[in-house]
CSV table of C-alpha atoms in Angstrom, one decimal:
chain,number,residue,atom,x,y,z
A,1,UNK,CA,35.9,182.7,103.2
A,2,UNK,CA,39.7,182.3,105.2
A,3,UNK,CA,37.7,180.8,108.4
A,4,UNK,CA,35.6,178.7,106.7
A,5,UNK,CA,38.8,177.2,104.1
A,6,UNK,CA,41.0,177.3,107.8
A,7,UNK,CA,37.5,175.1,109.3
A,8,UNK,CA,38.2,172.7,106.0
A,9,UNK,CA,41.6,172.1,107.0
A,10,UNK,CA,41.0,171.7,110.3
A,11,UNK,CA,38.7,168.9,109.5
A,12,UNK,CA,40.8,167.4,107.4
A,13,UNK,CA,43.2,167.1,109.9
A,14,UNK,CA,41.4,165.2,112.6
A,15,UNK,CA,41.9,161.6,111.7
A,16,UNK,CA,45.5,162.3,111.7
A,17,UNK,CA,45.1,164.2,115.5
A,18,UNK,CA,43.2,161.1,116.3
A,19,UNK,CA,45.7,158.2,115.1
A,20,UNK,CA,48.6,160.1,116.6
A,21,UNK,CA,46.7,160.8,120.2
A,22,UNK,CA,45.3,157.1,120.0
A,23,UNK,CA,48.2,155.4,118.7
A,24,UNK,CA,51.7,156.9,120.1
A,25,UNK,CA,53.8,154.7,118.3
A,26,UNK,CA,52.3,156.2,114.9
A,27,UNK,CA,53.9,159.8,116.5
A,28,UNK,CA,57.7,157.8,116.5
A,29,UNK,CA,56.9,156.4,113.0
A,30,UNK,CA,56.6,159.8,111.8
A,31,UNK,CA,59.7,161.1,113.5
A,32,UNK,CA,61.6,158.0,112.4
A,33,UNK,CA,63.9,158.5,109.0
A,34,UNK,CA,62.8,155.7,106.9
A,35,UNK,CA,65.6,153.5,104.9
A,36,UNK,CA,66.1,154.8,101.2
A,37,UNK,CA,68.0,153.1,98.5
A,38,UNK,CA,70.4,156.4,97.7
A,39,UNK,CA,71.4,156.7,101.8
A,40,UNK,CA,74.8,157.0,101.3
A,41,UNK,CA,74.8,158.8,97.8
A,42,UNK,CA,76.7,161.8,99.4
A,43,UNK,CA,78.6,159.4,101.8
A,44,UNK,CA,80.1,156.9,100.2
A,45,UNK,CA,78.4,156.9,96.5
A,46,UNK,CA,79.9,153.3,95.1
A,47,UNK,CA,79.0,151.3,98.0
A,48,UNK,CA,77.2,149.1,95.8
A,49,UNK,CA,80.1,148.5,93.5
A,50,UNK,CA,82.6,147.8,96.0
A,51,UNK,CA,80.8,145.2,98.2
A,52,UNK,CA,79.6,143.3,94.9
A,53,UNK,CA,83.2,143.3,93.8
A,54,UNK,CA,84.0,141.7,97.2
A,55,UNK,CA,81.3,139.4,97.0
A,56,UNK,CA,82.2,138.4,93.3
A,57,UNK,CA,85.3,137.3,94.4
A,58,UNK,CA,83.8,134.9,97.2
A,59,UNK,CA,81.6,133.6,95.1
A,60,UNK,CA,84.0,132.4,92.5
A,61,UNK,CA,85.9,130.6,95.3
A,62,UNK,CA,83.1,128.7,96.7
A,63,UNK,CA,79.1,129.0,95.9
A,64,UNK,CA,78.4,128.3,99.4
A,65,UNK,CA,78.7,132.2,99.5
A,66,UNK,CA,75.2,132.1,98.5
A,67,UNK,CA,73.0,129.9,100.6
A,68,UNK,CA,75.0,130.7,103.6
A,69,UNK,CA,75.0,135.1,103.5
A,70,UNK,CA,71.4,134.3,102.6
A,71,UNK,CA,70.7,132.3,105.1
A,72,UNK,CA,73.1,134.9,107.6
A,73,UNK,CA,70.3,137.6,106.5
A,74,UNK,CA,67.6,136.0,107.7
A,75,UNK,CA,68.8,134.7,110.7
A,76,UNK,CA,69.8,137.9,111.3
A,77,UNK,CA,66.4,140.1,110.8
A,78,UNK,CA,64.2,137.4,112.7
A,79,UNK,CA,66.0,137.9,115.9
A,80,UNK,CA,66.3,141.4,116.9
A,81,UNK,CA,65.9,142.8,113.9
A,82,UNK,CA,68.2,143.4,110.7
A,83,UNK,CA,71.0,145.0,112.8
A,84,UNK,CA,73.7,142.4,112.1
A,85,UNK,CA,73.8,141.5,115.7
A,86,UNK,CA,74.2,137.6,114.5
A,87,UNK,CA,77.9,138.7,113.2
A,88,UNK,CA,78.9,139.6,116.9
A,89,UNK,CA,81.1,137.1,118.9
A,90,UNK,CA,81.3,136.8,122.9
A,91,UNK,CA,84.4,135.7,124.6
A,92,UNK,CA,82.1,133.9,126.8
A,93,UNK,CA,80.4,132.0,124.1
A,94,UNK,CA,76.5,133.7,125.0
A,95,UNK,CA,76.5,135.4,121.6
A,96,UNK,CA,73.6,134.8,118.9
A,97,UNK,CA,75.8,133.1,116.7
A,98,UNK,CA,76.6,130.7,120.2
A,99,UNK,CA,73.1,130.0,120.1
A,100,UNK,CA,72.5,125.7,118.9
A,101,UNK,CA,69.9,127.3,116.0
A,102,UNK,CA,72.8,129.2,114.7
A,103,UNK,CA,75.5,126.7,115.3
A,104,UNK,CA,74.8,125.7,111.7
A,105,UNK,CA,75.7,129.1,110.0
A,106,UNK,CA,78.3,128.1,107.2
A,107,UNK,CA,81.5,130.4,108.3
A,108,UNK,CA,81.2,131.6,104.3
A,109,UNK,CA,78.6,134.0,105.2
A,110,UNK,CA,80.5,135.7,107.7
A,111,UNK,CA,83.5,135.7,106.0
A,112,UNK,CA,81.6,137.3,102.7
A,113,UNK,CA,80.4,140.3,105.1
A,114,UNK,CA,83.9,141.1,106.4
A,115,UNK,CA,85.1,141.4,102.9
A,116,UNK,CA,82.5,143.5,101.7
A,117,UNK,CA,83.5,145.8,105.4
A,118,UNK,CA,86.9,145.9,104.5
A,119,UNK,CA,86.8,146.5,101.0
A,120,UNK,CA,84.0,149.4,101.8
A,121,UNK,CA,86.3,150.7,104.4
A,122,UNK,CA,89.7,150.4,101.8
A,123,UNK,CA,88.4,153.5,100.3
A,124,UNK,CA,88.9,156.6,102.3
A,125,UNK,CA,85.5,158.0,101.4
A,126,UNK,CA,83.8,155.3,102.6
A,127,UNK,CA,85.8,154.4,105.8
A,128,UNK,CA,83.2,154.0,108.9
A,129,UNK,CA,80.5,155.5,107.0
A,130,UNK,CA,78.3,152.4,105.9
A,131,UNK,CA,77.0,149.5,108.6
A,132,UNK,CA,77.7,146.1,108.7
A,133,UNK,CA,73.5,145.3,108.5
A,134,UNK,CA,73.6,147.3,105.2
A,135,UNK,CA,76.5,145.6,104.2
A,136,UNK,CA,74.6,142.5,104.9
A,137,UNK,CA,71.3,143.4,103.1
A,138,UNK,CA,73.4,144.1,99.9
A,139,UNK,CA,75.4,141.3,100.0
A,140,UNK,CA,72.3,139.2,100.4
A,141,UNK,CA,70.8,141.0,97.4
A,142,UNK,CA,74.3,139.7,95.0
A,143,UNK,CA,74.5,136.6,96.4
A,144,UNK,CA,70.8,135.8,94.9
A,145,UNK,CA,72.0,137.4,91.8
A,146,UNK,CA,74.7,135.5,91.3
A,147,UNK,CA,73.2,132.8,91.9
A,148,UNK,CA,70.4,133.0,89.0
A,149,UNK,CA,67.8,134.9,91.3
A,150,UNK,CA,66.5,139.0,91.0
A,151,UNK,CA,68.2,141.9,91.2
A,152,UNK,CA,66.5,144.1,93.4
A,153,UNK,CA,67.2,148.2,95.0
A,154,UNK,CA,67.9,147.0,98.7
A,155,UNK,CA,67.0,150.1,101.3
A,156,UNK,CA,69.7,151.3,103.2
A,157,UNK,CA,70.2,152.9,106.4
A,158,UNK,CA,70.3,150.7,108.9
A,159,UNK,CA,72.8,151.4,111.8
A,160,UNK,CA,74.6,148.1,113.8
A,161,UNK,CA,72.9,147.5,117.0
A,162,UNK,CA,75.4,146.6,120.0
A,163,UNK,CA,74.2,143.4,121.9
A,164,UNK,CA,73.8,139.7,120.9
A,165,UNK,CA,73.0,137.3,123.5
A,166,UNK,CA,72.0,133.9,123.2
A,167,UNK,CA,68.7,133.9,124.7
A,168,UNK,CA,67.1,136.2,122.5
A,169,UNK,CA,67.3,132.9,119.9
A,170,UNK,CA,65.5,130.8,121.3
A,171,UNK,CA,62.0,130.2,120.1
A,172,UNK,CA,63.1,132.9,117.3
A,173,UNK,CA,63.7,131.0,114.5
A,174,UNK,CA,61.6,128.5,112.3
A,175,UNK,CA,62.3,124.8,112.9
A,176,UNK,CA,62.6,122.0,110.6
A,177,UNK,CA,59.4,120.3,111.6
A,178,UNK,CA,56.7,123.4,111.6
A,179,UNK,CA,53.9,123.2,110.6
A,180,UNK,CA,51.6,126.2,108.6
A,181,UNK,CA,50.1,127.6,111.6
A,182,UNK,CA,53.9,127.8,113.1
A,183,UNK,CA,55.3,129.3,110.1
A,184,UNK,CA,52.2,132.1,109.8
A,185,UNK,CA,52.6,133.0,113.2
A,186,UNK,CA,56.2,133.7,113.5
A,187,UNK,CA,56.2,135.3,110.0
A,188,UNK,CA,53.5,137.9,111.3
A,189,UNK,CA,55.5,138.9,114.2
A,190,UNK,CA,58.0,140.3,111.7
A,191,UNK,CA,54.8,141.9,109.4
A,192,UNK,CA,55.3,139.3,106.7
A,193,UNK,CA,51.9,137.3,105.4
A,194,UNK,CA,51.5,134.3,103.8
A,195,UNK,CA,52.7,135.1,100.5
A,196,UNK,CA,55.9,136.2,101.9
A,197,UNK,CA,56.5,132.6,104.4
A,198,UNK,CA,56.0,131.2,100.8
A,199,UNK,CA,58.4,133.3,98.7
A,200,UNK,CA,60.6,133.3,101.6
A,201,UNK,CA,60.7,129.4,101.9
A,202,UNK,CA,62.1,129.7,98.7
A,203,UNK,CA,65.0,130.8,99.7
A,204,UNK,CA,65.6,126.7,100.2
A,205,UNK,CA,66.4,126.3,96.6
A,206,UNK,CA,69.6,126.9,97.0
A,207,UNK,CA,71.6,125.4,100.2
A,208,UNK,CA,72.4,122.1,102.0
A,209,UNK,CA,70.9,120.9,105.8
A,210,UNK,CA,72.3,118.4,107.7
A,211,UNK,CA,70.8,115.1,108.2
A,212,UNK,CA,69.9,115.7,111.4
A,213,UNK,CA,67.4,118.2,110.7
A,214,UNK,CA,64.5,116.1,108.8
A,215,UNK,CA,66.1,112.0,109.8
A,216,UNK,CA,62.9,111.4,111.4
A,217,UNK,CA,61.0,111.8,108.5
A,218,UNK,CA,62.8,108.9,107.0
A,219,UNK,CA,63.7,106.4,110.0
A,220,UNK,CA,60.8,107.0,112.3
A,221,UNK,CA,57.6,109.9,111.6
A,222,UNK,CA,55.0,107.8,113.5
A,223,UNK,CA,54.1,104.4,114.9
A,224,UNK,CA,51.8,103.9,111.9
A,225,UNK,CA,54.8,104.8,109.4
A,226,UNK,CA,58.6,104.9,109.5
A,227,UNK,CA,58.9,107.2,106.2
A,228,UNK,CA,56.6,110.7,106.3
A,229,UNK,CA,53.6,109.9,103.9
A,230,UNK,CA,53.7,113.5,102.9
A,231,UNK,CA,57.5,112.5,101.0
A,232,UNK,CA,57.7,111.1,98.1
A,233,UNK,CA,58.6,107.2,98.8
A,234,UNK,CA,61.4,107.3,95.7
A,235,UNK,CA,62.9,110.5,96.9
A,236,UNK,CA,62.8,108.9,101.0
A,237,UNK,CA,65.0,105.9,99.6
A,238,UNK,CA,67.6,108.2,98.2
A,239,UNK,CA,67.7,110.4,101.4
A,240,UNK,CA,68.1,106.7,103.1
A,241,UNK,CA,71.0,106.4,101.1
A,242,UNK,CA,73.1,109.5,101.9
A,243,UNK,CA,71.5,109.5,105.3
A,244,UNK,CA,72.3,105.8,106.6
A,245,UNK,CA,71.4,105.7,110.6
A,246,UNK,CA,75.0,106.8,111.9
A,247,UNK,CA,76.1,108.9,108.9
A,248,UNK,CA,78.8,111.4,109.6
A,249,UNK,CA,77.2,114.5,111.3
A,250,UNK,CA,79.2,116.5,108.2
A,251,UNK,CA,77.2,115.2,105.5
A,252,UNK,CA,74.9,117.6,103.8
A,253,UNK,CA,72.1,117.2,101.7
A,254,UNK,CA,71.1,119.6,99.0
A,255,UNK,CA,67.7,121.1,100.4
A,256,UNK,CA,66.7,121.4,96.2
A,257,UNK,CA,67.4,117.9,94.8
A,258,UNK,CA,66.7,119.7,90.8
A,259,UNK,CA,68.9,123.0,90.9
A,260,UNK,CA,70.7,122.5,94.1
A,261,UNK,CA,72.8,125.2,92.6
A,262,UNK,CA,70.8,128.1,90.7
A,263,UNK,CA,68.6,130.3,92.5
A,264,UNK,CA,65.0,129.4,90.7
A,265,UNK,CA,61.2,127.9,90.9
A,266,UNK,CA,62.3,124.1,90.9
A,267,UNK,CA,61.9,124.4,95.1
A,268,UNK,CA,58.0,124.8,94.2
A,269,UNK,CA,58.2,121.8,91.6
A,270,UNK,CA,59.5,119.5,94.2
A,271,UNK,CA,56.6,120.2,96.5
A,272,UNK,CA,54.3,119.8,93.9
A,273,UNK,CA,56.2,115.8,93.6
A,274,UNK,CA,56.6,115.6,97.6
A,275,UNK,CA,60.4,116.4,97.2
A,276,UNK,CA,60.4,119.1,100.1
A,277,UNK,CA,63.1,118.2,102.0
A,278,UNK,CA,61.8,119.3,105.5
A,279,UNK,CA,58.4,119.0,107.3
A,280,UNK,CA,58.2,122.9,107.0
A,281,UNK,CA,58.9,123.0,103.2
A,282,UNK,CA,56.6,120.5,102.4
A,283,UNK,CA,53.5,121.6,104.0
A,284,UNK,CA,53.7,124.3,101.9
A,285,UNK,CA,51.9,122.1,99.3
A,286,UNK,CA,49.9,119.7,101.9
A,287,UNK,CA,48.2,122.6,104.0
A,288,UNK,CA,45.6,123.5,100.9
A,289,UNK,CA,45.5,127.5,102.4
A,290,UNK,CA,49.0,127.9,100.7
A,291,UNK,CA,48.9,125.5,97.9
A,292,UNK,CA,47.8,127.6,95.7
A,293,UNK,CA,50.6,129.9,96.1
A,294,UNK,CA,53.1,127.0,95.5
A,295,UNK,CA,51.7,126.3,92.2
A,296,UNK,CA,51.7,129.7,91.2
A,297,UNK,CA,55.4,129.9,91.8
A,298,UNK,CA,56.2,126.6,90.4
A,299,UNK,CA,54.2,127.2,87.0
A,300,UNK,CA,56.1,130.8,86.7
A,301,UNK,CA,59.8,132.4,88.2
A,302,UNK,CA,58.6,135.6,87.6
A,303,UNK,CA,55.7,135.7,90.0
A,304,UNK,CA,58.2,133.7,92.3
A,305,UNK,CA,61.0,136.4,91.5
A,306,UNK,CA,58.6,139.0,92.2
A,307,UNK,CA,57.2,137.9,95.7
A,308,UNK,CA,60.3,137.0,96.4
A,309,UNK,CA,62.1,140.6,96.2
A,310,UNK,CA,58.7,142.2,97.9
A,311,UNK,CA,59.3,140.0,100.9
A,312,UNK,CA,63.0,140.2,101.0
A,313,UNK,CA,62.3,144.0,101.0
A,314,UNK,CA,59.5,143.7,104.0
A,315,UNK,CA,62.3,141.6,105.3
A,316,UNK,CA,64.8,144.2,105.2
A,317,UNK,CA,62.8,146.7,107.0
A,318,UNK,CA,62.8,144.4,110.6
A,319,UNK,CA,63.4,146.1,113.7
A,320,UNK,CA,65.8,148.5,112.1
A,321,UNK,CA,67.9,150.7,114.0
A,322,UNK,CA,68.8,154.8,112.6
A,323,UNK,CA,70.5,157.2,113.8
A,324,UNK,CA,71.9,157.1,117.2
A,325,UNK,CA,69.9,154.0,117.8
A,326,UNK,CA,72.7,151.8,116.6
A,327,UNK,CA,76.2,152.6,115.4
A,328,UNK,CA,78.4,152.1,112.2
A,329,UNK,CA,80.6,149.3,113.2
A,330,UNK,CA,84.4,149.5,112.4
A,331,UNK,CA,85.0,145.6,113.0
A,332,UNK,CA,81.7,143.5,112.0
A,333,UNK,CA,82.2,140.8,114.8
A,334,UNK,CA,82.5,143.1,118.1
A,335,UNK,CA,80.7,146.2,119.1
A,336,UNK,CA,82.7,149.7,119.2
């Protein structure tokens, strides 16, 4: 009866042997600690109170706290992976942050982390126990709340990696003028689906771009017509308006004409009326393969709030480094 239960077992245990002899990577994933949302209930138990404290206090001075950590985040994860590499400088000027994509990174969103770092490190519990990427990921998470957007458990446990260059950038970050096939590609690299490129896009309901970034929609798209046909012709004229042709480089538009300032489902709306202010946030509604996705968000913040928190969480879990991978930073901007 033992042999033939031990035979069972055995059985039972191939497709494991066979994933792990066929797919080695599947043996690291095993040995690899995962993130957790209580990682430093032993270490330093009221992280989360202390960096939202810190955060608070930005926010009340400025709400470009929130679109710009937000925005640090992402920047962040999609190049290298959430290991807060984007927050170190070079003396050189060949750091990710050097890099013309990232030129653009409001200094609030750095400045929000080192807070959060220093009040973290203020109490001696705490001090040099919790990274500067977690510190990021929950900073990102407060931000959105404060803003009008979820609450959500962030995972925690990433360590700080220790190079930024500025060629690991380029051809890493969505562009202005992408179209769907752009966006799902470069979204899949990082494990995210459709879904998530939309929930993610939504991100763009709060935040300012420069006029720069989408002029040629409204001065020159194509031979056959000046203004994209995709905008709405009303909406163009405005943008006309706080866009003339040699407009101060400083200007910035809200990128959610409705709610510039309140994290929400009014980004989806403005699709829907051809109010997206870039190429990329627009097709969202254009290309019919995520349409339907738009107009599930824009008919309900829930199911936006929902996706929305899932894909920040996929987000999150980017190219991570644990353990001795990476290291706990004790200043944010430069490497120990």
């Amino acid at each position: 009866m033992r042999s033939h239960q031990t035979t069972l077992i055995s059985l039972s245990l191939l497709p494991v042997l066979v994933l792990l002899l066929t797919n080695p990577s599947a043996i690291a994933n095993a040995q690899q600690p995962q993130l957790r949302t209580d990682f430093y209930r032993t270490t330093c138990p009221n992280v989360e109170s202390l960096v939202r404290s810190a955060v608070q206090a930005k926010f009340r001075q400025t709400f470009v706290t929130a679109p710009a950590t937000l925005r640090l985040f992402f920047h962040d994860c999609f190049v290298r992976g959430c290991d807060a590499s984007v927050m170190l400088a070079s003396p050189n000027g060949q750091a990710e942050k050097d890099h013309p994509d990232n030129l653009s990174l409001a200094g609030d969103g750095f400045d929000t982390v080192v807070r959060a770092k220093t009040a973290v490190d203020s109490n001696p519990q705490c001090r040099n126990k919790v990274s500067c990427a977690d510190i990021l990921a929950l900073a990102t998470r407060d931000v959105v709340n404060l803003a009008g957007g979820p609450f959500y458990q962030v995972e925690l446990g990433r360590r700080d990696g220790r190079f930024s260059t500025i060629a690991s950038v380029q051809r890493s970050l969505p562009a202005p003028g992408f179209n769907l096939d752009q966006l799902i590609s470069m979204f899949a690299k990082h494990g995210l689906n459709l879904t998530d490129v939309v929930a993610l896009s939504g991100a763009h309901t709060i935040g300012f771009s420069h006029c720069n970034r989408f002029s040629k929609r409204i001065y020159n798209f194509s031979p056959q017509s000046r203004i994209d046909p995709t905008l709405n012709q009303q909406y163009a004229m405005q943008l006309r308006q706080m866009c003339p042709i040699n407009v101060d480089p400083r200007i910035a538009i809200n990128m959610d004409p409705a709610t510039p300032n309140t994290f929400d489902n009014a980004y989806f709306r403005n699709l829907q009326g051809g109010r997206g202010l870039f190429s990329s946030d627009q097709v969202l509604f254009t290309d019919s393969r995520s349409r339907a996705v738009v107009n599930r968000f824009a008919s309900s913040n829930a199911a936006f709030s929902q996706a929305f928190v899932q894909a920040m969480t996929q987000l999150g879990r980017v190219g991570v480094l644990m353990g001795n991978q990476g290291e706990i930073r004790v200043d944010c901007t430069r490497p120990n």
